[in-house]
Amino acid sequence: MSRQRLHTLDDLLDVAEQIVTSGDPSGLTLRSLAAATGASNGTIYHAFGSKDVLLARLWLRSWCRLRDLMAESMGEGATGEDAVVAVALTPVEFVRRFPASARLFFAQRRDQLFSADLPPEIETELAAVQEKFVEVLITLARGVWDRGDRVAVEAIAVCVVDLPGGILRRCILENREADEATAARLEAAVRAILAVPLEPRPAKTSPTTTRRNP
């Protein structure tokens, strides 16, 4: 990778993303990022502080890109089942538009990418991501069943987390395109799950305890 002068956080993250997704993630270090970008070691350490913080920043940027695409899909007028399908299909567009970010996001679990020992401000951002995502799940569940309890939220999570994540992870690991056939299969699977009647409401509901990582 050629050396070049980079000045923004996004520039640094772009190069780090390419390093970590082009081979063994252990190949990314603060020193290797400095060498690849032409930035000084001091600049890199000042920006991130540690490799775990750098990886957490990469993951958060990937999630924010996916979140923004989800917000677009939810804002296009789809309601009920169609809104769930739109959100479930968003990761397909994510893979097409941000392939390196998608590879980072889907190829391995968050807890495998960086440690849990992070600065408080990073932990706060990660918690906010989880909270906002649960709000999306609850909104979708209420749109389909007029319910926001754990059972309904878990069913939505299967549609917009488990199914897209599993299908796209396989595409990424096998270097296959997430094509129209992939999207059609995903949509069919989501609609089939939504057609299954929900169990009765649990006696005590706590949807915010749903711990699916997006």
Short mmCIF file of C-alpha atoms in Angstrom, two decimals:
data_model
loop_
_atom_site.label_atom_id
_atom_site.label_comp_id
_atom_site.label_asym_id
_atom_site.label_seq_id
_atom_site.Cartn_x
_atom_site.Cartn_y
_atom_site.Cartn_z
CA MET A 1 0.00 0.00 0.00
CA SER A 2 1.50 3.32 -1.04
CA ARG A 3 2.30 5.96 1.54
CA GLN A 4 0.16 9.05 1.40
CA ARG A 5 -0.61 12.01 3.60
CA LEU A 6 -4.00 11.68 5.24
CA HIS A 7 -5.59 14.28 7.44
CA THR A 8 -9.07 13.16 8.50
CA LEU A 9 -10.30 10.44 10.80
CA ASP A 10 -12.30 8.90 7.95
CA ASP A 11 -9.15 8.74 5.81
CA LEU A 12 -7.34 6.83 8.55
CA LEU A 13 -10.30 4.52 9.08
CA ASP A 14 -10.52 3.81 5.34
CA VAL A 15 -6.94 2.55 5.29
CA ALA A 16 -7.38 0.62 8.55
CA GLU A 17 -10.50 -1.01 7.13
CA GLN A 18 -8.62 -2.13 4.04
CA ILE A 19 -5.81 -3.60 6.15
CA VAL A 20 -8.11 -5.51 8.50
CA THR A 21 -10.35 -6.90 5.75
CA SER A 22 -7.65 -7.83 3.25
CA GLY A 23 -6.19 -10.65 5.33
CA ASP A 24 -5.51 -11.53 8.95
CA PRO A 25 -7.05 -8.89 11.26
CA SER A 26 -3.98 -9.20 13.48
CA GLY A 27 -2.05 -7.46 10.68
CA LEU A 28 -3.63 -4.17 11.74
CA THR A 29 -1.64 -2.34 14.41
CA LEU A 30 -1.26 1.33 15.16
CA ARG A 31 2.26 1.17 13.76
CA SER A 32 1.14 -0.59 10.56
CA LEU A 33 -1.55 2.05 10.10
CA ALA A 34 1.02 4.81 10.53
CA ALA A 35 3.28 3.16 7.97
CA ALA A 36 0.44 2.68 5.47
CA THR A 37 -0.86 6.24 5.74
CA GLY A 38 2.34 8.18 6.13
CA ALA A 39 1.05 9.63 9.38
CA SER A 40 3.34 9.76 12.38
CA ASN A 41 3.03 7.21 15.17
CA GLY A 42 2.12 10.07 17.48
CA THR A 43 -0.77 11.12 15.23
CA ILE A 44 -2.17 7.60 15.15
CA TYR A 45 -1.81 7.07 18.90
CA HIS A 46 -3.43 10.45 19.57
CA ALA A 47 -6.38 9.56 17.30
CA PHE A 48 -7.04 6.07 18.69
CA GLY A 49 -4.86 5.24 21.71
CA SER A 50 -5.00 1.47 21.17
CA LYS A 51 -5.75 -1.16 18.56
CA ASP A 52 -9.00 -2.10 20.33
CA VAL A 53 -10.21 1.49 20.17
CA LEU A 54 -9.29 1.64 16.47
CA LEU A 55 -11.24 -1.55 15.77
CA ALA A 56 -14.18 -0.32 17.83
CA ARG A 57 -14.18 2.91 15.83
CA LEU A 58 -14.17 0.89 12.61
CA TRP A 59 -17.10 -1.21 13.81
CA LEU A 60 -19.06 1.84 14.94
CA ARG A 61 -18.56 3.54 11.57
CA SER A 62 -19.74 0.40 9.76
CA TRP A 63 -22.80 0.21 11.98
CA CYS A 64 -23.60 3.90 11.46
CA ARG A 65 -23.47 3.41 7.70
CA LEU A 66 -25.84 0.47 7.96
CA ARG A 67 -28.07 2.35 10.40
CA ASP A 68 -28.35 5.30 8.03
CA LEU A 69 -29.40 2.98 5.20
CA MET A 70 -31.99 1.40 7.50
CA ALA A 71 -33.34 4.84 8.38
CA GLU A 72 -33.67 5.60 4.66
CA SER A 73 -35.59 2.39 4.06
CA MET A 74 -37.93 3.05 7.00
CA GLY A 75 -38.56 6.57 5.78
CA GLU A 76 -39.74 5.59 2.31
CA GLY A 77 -43.35 4.99 3.34
CA ALA A 78 -43.29 1.21 3.85
CA THR A 79 -45.37 0.01 6.80
CA GLY A 80 -46.05 -3.23 8.59
CA GLU A 81 -44.62 -6.33 6.91
CA ASP A 82 -43.22 -4.31 4.00
CA ALA A 83 -41.21 -2.15 6.41
CA VAL A 84 -39.65 -5.25 7.98
CA VAL A 85 -38.74 -6.56 4.52
CA ALA A 86 -37.22 -3.19 3.59
CA VAL A 87 -35.03 -3.14 6.70
CA ALA A 88 -34.06 -6.80 6.24
CA LEU A 89 -32.93 -6.05 2.68
CA THR A 90 -30.91 -3.01 3.71
CA PRO A 91 -27.76 -5.07 4.45
CA VAL A 92 -27.75 -6.21 0.81
CA GLU A 93 -27.43 -2.57 -0.27
CA PHE A 94 -24.86 -2.06 2.50
CA VAL A 95 -22.68 -4.81 1.01
CA ARG A 96 -22.95 -3.26 -2.45
CA ARG A 97 -22.27 0.31 -1.35
CA PHE A 98 -19.66 -0.27 1.37
CA PRO A 99 -18.04 -3.67 0.66
CA ALA A 100 -15.08 -3.24 3.02
CA SER A 101 -17.31 -2.01 5.86
CA ALA A 102 -19.69 -4.92 5.28
CA ARG A 103 -16.84 -7.43 5.33
CA LEU A 104 -15.66 -6.01 8.66
CA PHE A 105 -19.21 -5.95 10.04
CA PHE A 106 -20.47 -9.38 8.98
CA ALA A 107 -17.35 -11.56 8.76
CA GLN A 108 -16.89 -11.85 12.53
CA ARG A 109 -18.74 -11.07 15.73
CA ARG A 110 -18.18 -7.79 17.47
CA ASP A 111 -16.81 -9.48 20.59
CA GLN A 112 -14.21 -11.25 18.44
CA LEU A 113 -13.08 -8.03 16.79
CA PHE A 114 -12.13 -6.02 19.87
CA SER A 115 -11.99 -6.52 23.62
CA ALA A 116 -14.56 -5.30 26.11
CA ASP A 117 -11.94 -3.21 27.93
CA LEU A 118 -12.57 0.12 26.21
CA PRO A 119 -12.62 3.76 27.33
CA PRO A 120 -15.93 4.90 28.86
CA GLU A 121 -16.77 7.14 25.91
CA ILE A 122 -16.50 4.21 23.49
CA GLU A 123 -18.59 2.02 25.78
CA THR A 124 -21.23 4.77 25.86
CA GLU A 125 -21.33 4.91 22.06
CA LEU A 126 -21.63 1.13 21.80
CA ALA A 127 -24.46 1.12 24.36
CA ALA A 128 -26.23 3.88 22.42
CA VAL A 129 -25.97 1.81 19.24
CA GLN A 130 -27.58 -1.14 20.99
CA GLU A 131 -30.35 1.01 22.46
CA LYS A 132 -31.17 2.67 19.13
CA PHE A 133 -31.25 -0.67 17.37
CA VAL A 134 -33.65 -2.14 19.92
CA GLU A 135 -35.89 0.88 19.31
CA VAL A 136 -35.93 -0.02 15.60
CA LEU A 137 -36.90 -3.60 16.44
CA ILE A 138 -39.71 -2.44 18.71
CA THR A 139 -41.02 0.00 16.09
CA LEU A 140 -41.10 -2.73 13.45
CA ALA A 141 -42.78 -5.21 15.81
CA ARG A 142 -45.51 -2.73 16.67
CA GLY A 143 -46.04 -2.00 12.99
CA VAL A 144 -46.70 -5.68 12.25
CA TRP A 145 -48.45 -6.95 15.38
CA ASP A 146 -49.13 -3.83 17.49
CA ARG A 147 -46.86 -5.41 20.08
CA GLY A 148 -43.48 -4.41 21.49
CA ASP A 149 -42.92 -7.26 23.93
CA ARG A 150 -39.97 -9.66 23.96
CA VAL A 151 -41.66 -12.32 21.82
CA ALA A 152 -42.52 -9.85 19.06
CA VAL A 153 -39.12 -8.16 19.16
CA GLU A 154 -37.29 -11.50 18.97
CA ALA A 155 -39.31 -12.45 15.87
CA ILE A 156 -38.33 -9.18 14.20
CA ALA A 157 -34.70 -9.71 15.19
CA VAL A 158 -34.71 -13.05 13.38
CA CYS A 159 -35.90 -11.23 10.24
CA VAL A 160 -33.57 -8.23 10.26
CA VAL A 161 -30.51 -9.58 12.12
CA ASP A 162 -30.21 -13.35 12.00
CA LEU A 163 -31.34 -13.99 8.42
CA PRO A 164 -29.47 -11.15 6.67
CA GLY A 165 -26.39 -11.68 8.82
CA GLY A 166 -26.18 -15.39 8.08
CA ILE A 167 -26.85 -15.06 4.35
CA LEU A 168 -24.48 -12.15 3.80
CA ARG A 169 -21.75 -13.62 5.97
CA ARG A 170 -21.71 -16.66 3.68
CA CYS A 171 -21.60 -14.45 0.57
CA ILE A 172 -18.72 -12.43 1.99
CA LEU A 173 -16.67 -15.41 3.16
CA GLU A 174 -17.18 -17.15 -0.19
CA ASN A 175 -16.49 -13.93 -2.14
CA ARG A 176 -19.90 -14.14 -3.83
CA GLU A 177 -22.01 -11.19 -4.88
CA ALA A 178 -25.16 -10.39 -2.91
CA ASP A 179 -27.23 -10.46 -6.10
CA GLU A 180 -30.94 -10.14 -6.85
CA ALA A 181 -31.48 -13.84 -6.24
CA THR A 182 -29.96 -13.45 -2.77
CA ALA A 183 -32.30 -10.55 -2.04
CA ALA A 184 -35.31 -12.51 -3.34
CA ARG A 185 -34.52 -15.49 -1.09
CA LEU A 186 -34.06 -13.19 1.89
CA GLU A 187 -37.39 -11.47 1.26
CA ALA A 188 -39.19 -14.82 0.89
CA ALA A 189 -37.70 -16.07 4.16
CA VAL A 190 -38.67 -12.88 6.03
CA ARG A 191 -42.26 -12.97 4.79
CA ALA A 192 -42.52 -16.65 5.74
CA ILE A 193 -41.37 -15.91 9.30
CA LEU A 194 -43.79 -13.00 9.63
CA ALA A 195 -46.63 -15.30 8.56
CA VAL A 196 -46.10 -17.53 11.61
CA PRO A 197 -48.49 -16.50 14.44
CA LEU A 198 -46.81 -15.13 17.52
CA GLU A 199 -46.96 -16.79 20.89
CA PRO A 200 -49.15 -15.03 23.49
CA ARG A 201 -47.71 -12.00 25.19
CA PRO A 202 -45.41 -12.95 28.07
CA ALA A 203 -46.59 -11.98 31.54
CA LYS A 204 -43.69 -9.55 31.97
CA THR A 205 -42.11 -7.91 28.94
CA SER A 206 -38.72 -6.31 28.68
CA PRO A 207 -37.88 -5.77 25.01
CA THR A 208 -34.84 -3.65 25.81
CA THR A 209 -33.08 -6.76 27.15
CA THR A 210 -32.87 -8.13 23.62
CA ARG A 211 -29.12 -8.42 23.04
CA ARG A 212 -28.89 -9.01 19.30
CA ASN A 213 -25.87 -7.19 17.94
CA PRO A 214 -26.67 -5.57 14.61
#
